PDB file of C-alpha atoms in Angstrom:
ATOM      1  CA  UNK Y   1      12.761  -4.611 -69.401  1.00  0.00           C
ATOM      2  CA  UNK Y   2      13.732  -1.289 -67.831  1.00  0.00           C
ATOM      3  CA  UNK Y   3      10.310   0.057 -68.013  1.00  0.00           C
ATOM      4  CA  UNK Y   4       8.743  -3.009 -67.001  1.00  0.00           C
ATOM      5  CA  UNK Y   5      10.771  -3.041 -63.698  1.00  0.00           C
ATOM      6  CA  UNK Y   6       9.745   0.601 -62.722  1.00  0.00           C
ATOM      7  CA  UNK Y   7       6.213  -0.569 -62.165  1.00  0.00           C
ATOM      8  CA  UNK Y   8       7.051  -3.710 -60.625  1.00  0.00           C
ATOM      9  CA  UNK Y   9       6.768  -3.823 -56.356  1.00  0.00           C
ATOM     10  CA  UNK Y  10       9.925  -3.252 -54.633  1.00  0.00           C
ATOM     11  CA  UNK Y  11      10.861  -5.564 -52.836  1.00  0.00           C
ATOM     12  CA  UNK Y  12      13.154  -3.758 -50.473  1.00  0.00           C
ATOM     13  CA  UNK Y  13       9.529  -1.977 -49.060  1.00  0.00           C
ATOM     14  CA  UNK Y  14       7.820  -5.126 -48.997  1.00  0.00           C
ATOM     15  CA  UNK Y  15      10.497  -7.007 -46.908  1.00  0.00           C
ATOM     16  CA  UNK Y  16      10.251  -4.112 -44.700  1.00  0.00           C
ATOM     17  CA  UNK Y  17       7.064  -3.623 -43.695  1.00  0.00           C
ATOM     18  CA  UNK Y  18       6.735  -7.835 -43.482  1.00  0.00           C
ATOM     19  CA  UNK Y  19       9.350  -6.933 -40.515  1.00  0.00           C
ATOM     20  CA  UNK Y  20       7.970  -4.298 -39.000  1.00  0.00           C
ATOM     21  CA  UNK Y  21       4.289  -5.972 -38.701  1.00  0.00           C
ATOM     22  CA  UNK Y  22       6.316  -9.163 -37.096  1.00  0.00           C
ATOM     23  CA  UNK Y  23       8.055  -7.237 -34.712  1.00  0.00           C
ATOM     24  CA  UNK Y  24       6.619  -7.167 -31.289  1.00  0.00           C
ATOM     25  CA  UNK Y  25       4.461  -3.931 -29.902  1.00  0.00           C
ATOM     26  CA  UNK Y  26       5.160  -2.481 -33.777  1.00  0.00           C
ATOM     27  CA  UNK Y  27       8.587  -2.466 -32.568  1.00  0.00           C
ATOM     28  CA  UNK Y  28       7.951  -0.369 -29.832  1.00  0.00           C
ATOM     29  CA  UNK Y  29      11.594  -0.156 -27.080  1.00  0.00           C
ATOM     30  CA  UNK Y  30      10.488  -2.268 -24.390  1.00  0.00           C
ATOM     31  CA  UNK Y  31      10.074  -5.823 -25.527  1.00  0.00           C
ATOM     32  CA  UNK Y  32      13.742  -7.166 -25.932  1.00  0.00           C
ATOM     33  CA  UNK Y  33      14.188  -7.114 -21.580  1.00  0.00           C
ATOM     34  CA  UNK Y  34      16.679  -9.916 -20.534  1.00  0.00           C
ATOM     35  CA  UNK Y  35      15.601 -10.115 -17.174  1.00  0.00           C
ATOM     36  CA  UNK Y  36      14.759 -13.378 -15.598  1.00  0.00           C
ATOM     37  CA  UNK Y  37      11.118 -14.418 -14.369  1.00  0.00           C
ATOM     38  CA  UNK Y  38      11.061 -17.851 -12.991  1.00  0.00           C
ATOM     39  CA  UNK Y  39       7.552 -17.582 -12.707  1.00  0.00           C
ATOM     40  CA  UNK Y  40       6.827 -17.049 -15.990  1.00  0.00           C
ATOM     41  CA  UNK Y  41       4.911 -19.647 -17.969  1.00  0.00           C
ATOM     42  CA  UNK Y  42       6.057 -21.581 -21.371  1.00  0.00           C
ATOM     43  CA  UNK Y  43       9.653 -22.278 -22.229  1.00  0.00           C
ATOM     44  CA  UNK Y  44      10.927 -18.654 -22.299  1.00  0.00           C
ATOM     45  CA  UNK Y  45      11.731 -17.378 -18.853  1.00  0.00           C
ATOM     46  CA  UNK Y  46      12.977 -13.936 -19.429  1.00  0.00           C
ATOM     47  CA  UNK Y  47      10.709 -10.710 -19.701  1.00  0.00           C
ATOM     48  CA  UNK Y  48      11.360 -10.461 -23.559  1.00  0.00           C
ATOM     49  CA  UNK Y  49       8.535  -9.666 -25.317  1.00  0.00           C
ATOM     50  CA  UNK Y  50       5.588 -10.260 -21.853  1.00  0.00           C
ATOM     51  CA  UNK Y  51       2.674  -9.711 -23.013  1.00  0.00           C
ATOM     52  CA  UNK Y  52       0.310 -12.535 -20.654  1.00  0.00           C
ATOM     53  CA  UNK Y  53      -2.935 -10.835 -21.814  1.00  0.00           C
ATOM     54  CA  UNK Y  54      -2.226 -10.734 -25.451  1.00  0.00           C
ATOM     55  CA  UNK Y  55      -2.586  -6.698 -25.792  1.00  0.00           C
ATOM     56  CA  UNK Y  56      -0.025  -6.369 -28.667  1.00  0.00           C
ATOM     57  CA  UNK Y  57      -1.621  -9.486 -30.876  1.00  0.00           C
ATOM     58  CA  UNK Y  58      -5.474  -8.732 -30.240  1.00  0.00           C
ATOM     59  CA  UNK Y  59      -5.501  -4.928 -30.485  1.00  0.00           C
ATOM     60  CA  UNK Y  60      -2.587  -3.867 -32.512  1.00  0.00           C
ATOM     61  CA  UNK Y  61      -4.016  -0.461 -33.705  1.00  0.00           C
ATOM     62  CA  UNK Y  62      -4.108   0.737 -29.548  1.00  0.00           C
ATOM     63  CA  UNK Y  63      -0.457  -0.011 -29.119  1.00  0.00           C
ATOM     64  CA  UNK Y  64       0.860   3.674 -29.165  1.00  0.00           C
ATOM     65  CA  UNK Y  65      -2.397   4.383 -26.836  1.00  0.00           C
ATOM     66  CA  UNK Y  66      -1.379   2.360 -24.349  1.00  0.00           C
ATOM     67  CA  UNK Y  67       2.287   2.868 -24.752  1.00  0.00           C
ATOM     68  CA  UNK Y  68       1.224   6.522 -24.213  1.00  0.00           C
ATOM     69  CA  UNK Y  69      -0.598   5.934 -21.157  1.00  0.00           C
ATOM     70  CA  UNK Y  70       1.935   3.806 -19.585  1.00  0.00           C
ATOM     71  CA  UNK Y  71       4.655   6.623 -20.298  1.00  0.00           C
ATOM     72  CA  UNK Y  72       2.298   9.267 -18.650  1.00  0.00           C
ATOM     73  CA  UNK Y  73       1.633   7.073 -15.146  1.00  0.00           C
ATOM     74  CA  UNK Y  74       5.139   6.226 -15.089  1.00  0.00           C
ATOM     75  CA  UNK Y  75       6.052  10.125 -15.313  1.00  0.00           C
ATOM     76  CA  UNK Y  76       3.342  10.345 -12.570  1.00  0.00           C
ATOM     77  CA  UNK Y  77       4.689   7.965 -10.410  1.00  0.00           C
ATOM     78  CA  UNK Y  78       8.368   8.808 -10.645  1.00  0.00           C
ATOM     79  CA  UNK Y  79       7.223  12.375  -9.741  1.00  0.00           C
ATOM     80  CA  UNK Y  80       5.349  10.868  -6.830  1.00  0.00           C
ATOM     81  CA  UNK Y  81       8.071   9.082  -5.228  1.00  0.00           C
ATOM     82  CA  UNK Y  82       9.638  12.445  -5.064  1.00  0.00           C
ATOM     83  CA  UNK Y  83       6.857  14.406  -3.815  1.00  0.00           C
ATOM     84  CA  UNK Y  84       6.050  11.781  -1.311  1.00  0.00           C
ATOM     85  CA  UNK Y  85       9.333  11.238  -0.012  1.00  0.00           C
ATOM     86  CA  UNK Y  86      11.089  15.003  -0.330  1.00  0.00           C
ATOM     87  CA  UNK Y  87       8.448  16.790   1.942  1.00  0.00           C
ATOM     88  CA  UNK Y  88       9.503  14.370   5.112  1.00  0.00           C
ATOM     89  CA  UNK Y  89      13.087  16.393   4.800  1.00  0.00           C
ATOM     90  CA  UNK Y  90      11.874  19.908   3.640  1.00  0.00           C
ATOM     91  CA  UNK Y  91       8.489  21.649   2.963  1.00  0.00           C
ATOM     92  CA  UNK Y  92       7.900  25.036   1.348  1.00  0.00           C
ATOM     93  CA  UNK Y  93       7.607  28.294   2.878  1.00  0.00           C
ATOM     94  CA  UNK Y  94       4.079  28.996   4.812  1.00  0.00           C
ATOM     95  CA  UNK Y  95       2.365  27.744   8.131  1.00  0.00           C
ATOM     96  CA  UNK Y  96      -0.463  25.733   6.808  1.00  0.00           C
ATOM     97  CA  UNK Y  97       2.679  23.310   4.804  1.00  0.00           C
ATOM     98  CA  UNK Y  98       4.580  23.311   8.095  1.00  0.00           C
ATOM     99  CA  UNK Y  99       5.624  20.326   9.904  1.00  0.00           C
ATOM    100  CA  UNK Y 100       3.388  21.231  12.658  1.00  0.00           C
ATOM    101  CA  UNK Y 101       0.506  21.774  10.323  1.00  0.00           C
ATOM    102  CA  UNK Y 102       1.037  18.410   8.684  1.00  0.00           C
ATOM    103  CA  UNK Y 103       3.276  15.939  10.416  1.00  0.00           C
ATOM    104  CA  UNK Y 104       2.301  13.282   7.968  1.00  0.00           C
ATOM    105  CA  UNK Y 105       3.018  13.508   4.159  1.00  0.00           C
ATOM    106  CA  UNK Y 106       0.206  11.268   3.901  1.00  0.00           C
ATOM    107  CA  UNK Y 107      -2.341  13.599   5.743  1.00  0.00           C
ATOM    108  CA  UNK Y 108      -1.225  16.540   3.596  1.00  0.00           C
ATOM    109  CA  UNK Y 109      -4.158  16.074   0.782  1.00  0.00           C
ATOM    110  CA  UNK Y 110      -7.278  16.271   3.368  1.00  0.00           C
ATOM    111  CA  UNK Y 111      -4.941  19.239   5.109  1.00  0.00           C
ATOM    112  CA  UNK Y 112      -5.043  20.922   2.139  1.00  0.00           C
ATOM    113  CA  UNK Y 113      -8.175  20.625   0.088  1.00  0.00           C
ATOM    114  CA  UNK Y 114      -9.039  23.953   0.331  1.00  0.00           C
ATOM    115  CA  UNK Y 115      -5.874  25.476  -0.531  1.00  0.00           C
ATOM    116  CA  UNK Y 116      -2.956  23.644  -2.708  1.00  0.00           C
ATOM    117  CA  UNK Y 117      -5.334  20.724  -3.418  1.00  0.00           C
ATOM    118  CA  UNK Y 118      -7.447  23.072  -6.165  1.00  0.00           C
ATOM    119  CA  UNK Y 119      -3.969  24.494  -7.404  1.00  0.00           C
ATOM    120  CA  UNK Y 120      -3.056  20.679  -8.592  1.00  0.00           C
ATOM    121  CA  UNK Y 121      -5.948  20.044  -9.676  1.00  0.00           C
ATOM    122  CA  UNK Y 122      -6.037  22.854 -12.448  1.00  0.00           C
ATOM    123  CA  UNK Y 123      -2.158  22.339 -13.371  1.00  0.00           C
ATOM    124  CA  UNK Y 124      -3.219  18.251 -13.772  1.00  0.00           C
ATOM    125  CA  UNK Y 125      -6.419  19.521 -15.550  1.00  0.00           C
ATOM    126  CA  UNK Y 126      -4.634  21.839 -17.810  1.00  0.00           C
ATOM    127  CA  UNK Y 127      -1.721  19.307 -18.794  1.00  0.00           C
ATOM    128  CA  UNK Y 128      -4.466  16.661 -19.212  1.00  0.00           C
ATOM    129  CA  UNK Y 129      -6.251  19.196 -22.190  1.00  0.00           C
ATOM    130  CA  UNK Y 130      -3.536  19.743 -23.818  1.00  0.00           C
ATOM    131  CA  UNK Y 131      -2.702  16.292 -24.244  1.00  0.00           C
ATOM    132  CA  UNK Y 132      -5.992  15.810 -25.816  1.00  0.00           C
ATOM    133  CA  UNK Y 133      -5.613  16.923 -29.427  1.00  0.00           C
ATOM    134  CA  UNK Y 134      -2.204  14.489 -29.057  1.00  0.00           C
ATOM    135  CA  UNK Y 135      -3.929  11.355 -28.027  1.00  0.00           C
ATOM    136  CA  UNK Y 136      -7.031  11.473 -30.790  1.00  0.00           C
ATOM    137  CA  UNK Y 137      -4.683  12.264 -33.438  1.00  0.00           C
ATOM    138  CA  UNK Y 138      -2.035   9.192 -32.126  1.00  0.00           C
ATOM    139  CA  UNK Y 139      -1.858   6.818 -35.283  1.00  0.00           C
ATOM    140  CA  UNK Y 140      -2.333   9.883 -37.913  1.00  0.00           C
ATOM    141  CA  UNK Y 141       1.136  11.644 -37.284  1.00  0.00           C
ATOM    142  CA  UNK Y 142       4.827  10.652 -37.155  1.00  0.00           C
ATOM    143  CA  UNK Y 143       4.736  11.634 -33.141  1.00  0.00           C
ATOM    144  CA  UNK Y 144       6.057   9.089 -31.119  1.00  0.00           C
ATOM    145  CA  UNK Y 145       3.804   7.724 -28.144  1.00  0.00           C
ATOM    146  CA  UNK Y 146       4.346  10.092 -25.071  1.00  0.00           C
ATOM    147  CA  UNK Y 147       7.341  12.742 -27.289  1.00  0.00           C
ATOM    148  CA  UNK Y 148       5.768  16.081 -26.706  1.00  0.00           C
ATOM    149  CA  UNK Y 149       8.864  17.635 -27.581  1.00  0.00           C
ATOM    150  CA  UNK Y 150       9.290  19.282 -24.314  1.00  0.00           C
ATOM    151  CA  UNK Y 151      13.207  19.253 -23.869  1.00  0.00           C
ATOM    152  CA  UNK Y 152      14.241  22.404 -21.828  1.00  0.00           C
ATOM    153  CA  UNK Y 153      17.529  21.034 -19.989  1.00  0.00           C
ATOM    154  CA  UNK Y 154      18.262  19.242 -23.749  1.00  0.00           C
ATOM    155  CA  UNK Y 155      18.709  15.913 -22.168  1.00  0.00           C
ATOM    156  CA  UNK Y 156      17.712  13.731 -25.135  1.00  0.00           C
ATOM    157  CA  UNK Y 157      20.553  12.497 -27.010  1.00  0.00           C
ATOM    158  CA  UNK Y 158      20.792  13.255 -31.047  1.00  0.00           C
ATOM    159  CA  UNK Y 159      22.052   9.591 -31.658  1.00  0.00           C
ATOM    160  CA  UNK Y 160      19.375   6.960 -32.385  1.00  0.00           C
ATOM    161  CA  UNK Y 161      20.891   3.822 -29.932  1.00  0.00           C
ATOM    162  CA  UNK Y 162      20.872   6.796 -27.148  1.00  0.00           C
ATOM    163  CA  UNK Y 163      18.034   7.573 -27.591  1.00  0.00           C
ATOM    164  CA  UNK Y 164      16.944   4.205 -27.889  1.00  0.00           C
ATOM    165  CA  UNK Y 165      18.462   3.828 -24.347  1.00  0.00           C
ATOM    166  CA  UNK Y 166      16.785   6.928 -22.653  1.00  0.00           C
ATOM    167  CA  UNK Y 167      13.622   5.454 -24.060  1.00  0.00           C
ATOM    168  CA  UNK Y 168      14.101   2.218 -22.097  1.00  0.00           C
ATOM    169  CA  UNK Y 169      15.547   3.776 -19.282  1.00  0.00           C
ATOM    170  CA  UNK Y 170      12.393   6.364 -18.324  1.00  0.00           C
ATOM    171  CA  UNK Y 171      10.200   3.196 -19.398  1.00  0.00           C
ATOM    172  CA  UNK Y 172      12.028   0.494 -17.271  1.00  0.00           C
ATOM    173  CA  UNK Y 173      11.818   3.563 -14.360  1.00  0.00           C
ATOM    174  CA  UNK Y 174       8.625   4.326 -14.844  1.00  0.00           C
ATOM    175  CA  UNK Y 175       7.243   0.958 -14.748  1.00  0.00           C
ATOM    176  CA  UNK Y 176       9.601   0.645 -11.056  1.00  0.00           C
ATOM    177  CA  UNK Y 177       7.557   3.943  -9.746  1.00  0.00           C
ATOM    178  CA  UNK Y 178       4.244   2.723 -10.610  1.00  0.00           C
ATOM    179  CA  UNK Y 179       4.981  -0.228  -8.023  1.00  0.00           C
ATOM    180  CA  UNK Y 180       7.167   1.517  -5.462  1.00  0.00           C
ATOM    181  CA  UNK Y 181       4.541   4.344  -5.131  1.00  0.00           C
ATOM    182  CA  UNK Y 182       2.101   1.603  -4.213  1.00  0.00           C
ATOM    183  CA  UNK Y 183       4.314   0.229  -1.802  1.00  0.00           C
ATOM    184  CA  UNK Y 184       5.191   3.588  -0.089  1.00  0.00           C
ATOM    185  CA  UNK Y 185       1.873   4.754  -0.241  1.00  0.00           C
ATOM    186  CA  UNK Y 186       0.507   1.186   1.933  1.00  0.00           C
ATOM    187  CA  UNK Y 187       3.938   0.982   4.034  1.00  0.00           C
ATOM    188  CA  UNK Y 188       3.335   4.593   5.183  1.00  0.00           C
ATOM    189  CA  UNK Y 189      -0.585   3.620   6.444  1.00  0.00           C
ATOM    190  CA  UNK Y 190       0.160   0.299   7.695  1.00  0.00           C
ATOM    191  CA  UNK Y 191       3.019   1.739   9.632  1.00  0.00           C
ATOM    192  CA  UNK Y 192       1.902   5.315  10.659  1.00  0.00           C
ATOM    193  CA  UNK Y 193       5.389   6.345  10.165  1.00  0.00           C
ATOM    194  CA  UNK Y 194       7.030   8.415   7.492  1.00  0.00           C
ATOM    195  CA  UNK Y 195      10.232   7.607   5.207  1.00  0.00           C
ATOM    196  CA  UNK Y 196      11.377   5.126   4.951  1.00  0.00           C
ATOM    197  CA  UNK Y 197       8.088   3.385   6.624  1.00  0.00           C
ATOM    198  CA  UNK Y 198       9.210   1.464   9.149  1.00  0.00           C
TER     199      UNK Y 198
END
């Protein structure tokens, strides 16, 4: 009987992975919200599990892809909201970034296309390549959708529910500066004005 049971399927594994394929996104942090959303069709009116366009049921296999590409416009945006907001209080050194120069944040990219446009173009270039061998490799490693291991300042936590936490936290952000840079971006034309736009 002994030998019989260590060729037999354990059930522990089976049970498992019968979870983890149920889970929504593959379990991905991001699903289990508890915010409301009145508008939201069907019985269940909290943000739990949204998914309207059925990405995580008709192309499971993309789910770190897109999980990836949301975590890299989200860094974008929360960047941007900085960098669109911080230069109406201070700008760098230098009399083409000057006040004078550009009175309007907005007017900086044509005002510079010759000079610091190129220079963010080849860091956003570089960054971009060598995220490359990372996103055609994404469902062939253990490397979690948008962890490059860059840590400097050693701000994520060792514990699993923290980091678990941070993991919502820069998603639930990032997903916030995705809209609010579209906002700023439009109240800042439609009003002429800089921070805060009105």
């Amino acid at each position: 009987a002994g030998a019989a049971a260590a060729f037999a399927p354990s059930t522990s594994n089976t049970v498992r992975s019968t979870t983890a394929v149920n889970e929504f996104a593959n379990g991905l942090v991001g699903g289990e919200g508890p915010e409301p959303m009145p508008f939201r069709w069907g019985d269940s009116k909290s943000s739990k599990n949204f998914d309207p366009v059925g990405f995580a049921e008709r192309s499971p296999e993309w789910l770190n892809w897109f999980r990836e590409a949301e975590l890299k416009h989200g860094r974008q945006a929360m960047l941007a909201t900085v960098g669109l907001v911080v230069p109406e209080f201070v700008r760098i050194p230098g009399a083409q970034f000057s006040f004078e120069a550009v009175p309007n944040v907005l007017d900086a990219h044509d005002a510079l296309l010759d000079t610091s446009m190129k220079q963010i173009l080849l860091w956003v270039s570089l960054a971009e390549v060598m995220t490359l061998a990372a996103l055609s490799n994404m469902n062939e490693f253990d490397r979690a959708p948008g962890d490059f291991s860059f840590d400097p300042m050693g701000l994520y936590p060792t514990d699993p529910a923290k980091q678990e936490e941070m993991k919502l936290k820069e998603l639930k952000n990032g997903r916030l500066a995705m809209v609010a840079i579209g906002g700023m971006i439009h109240g800042a034309i439609v009003s002429g004005h800089g921070f805060p736009y009105l």
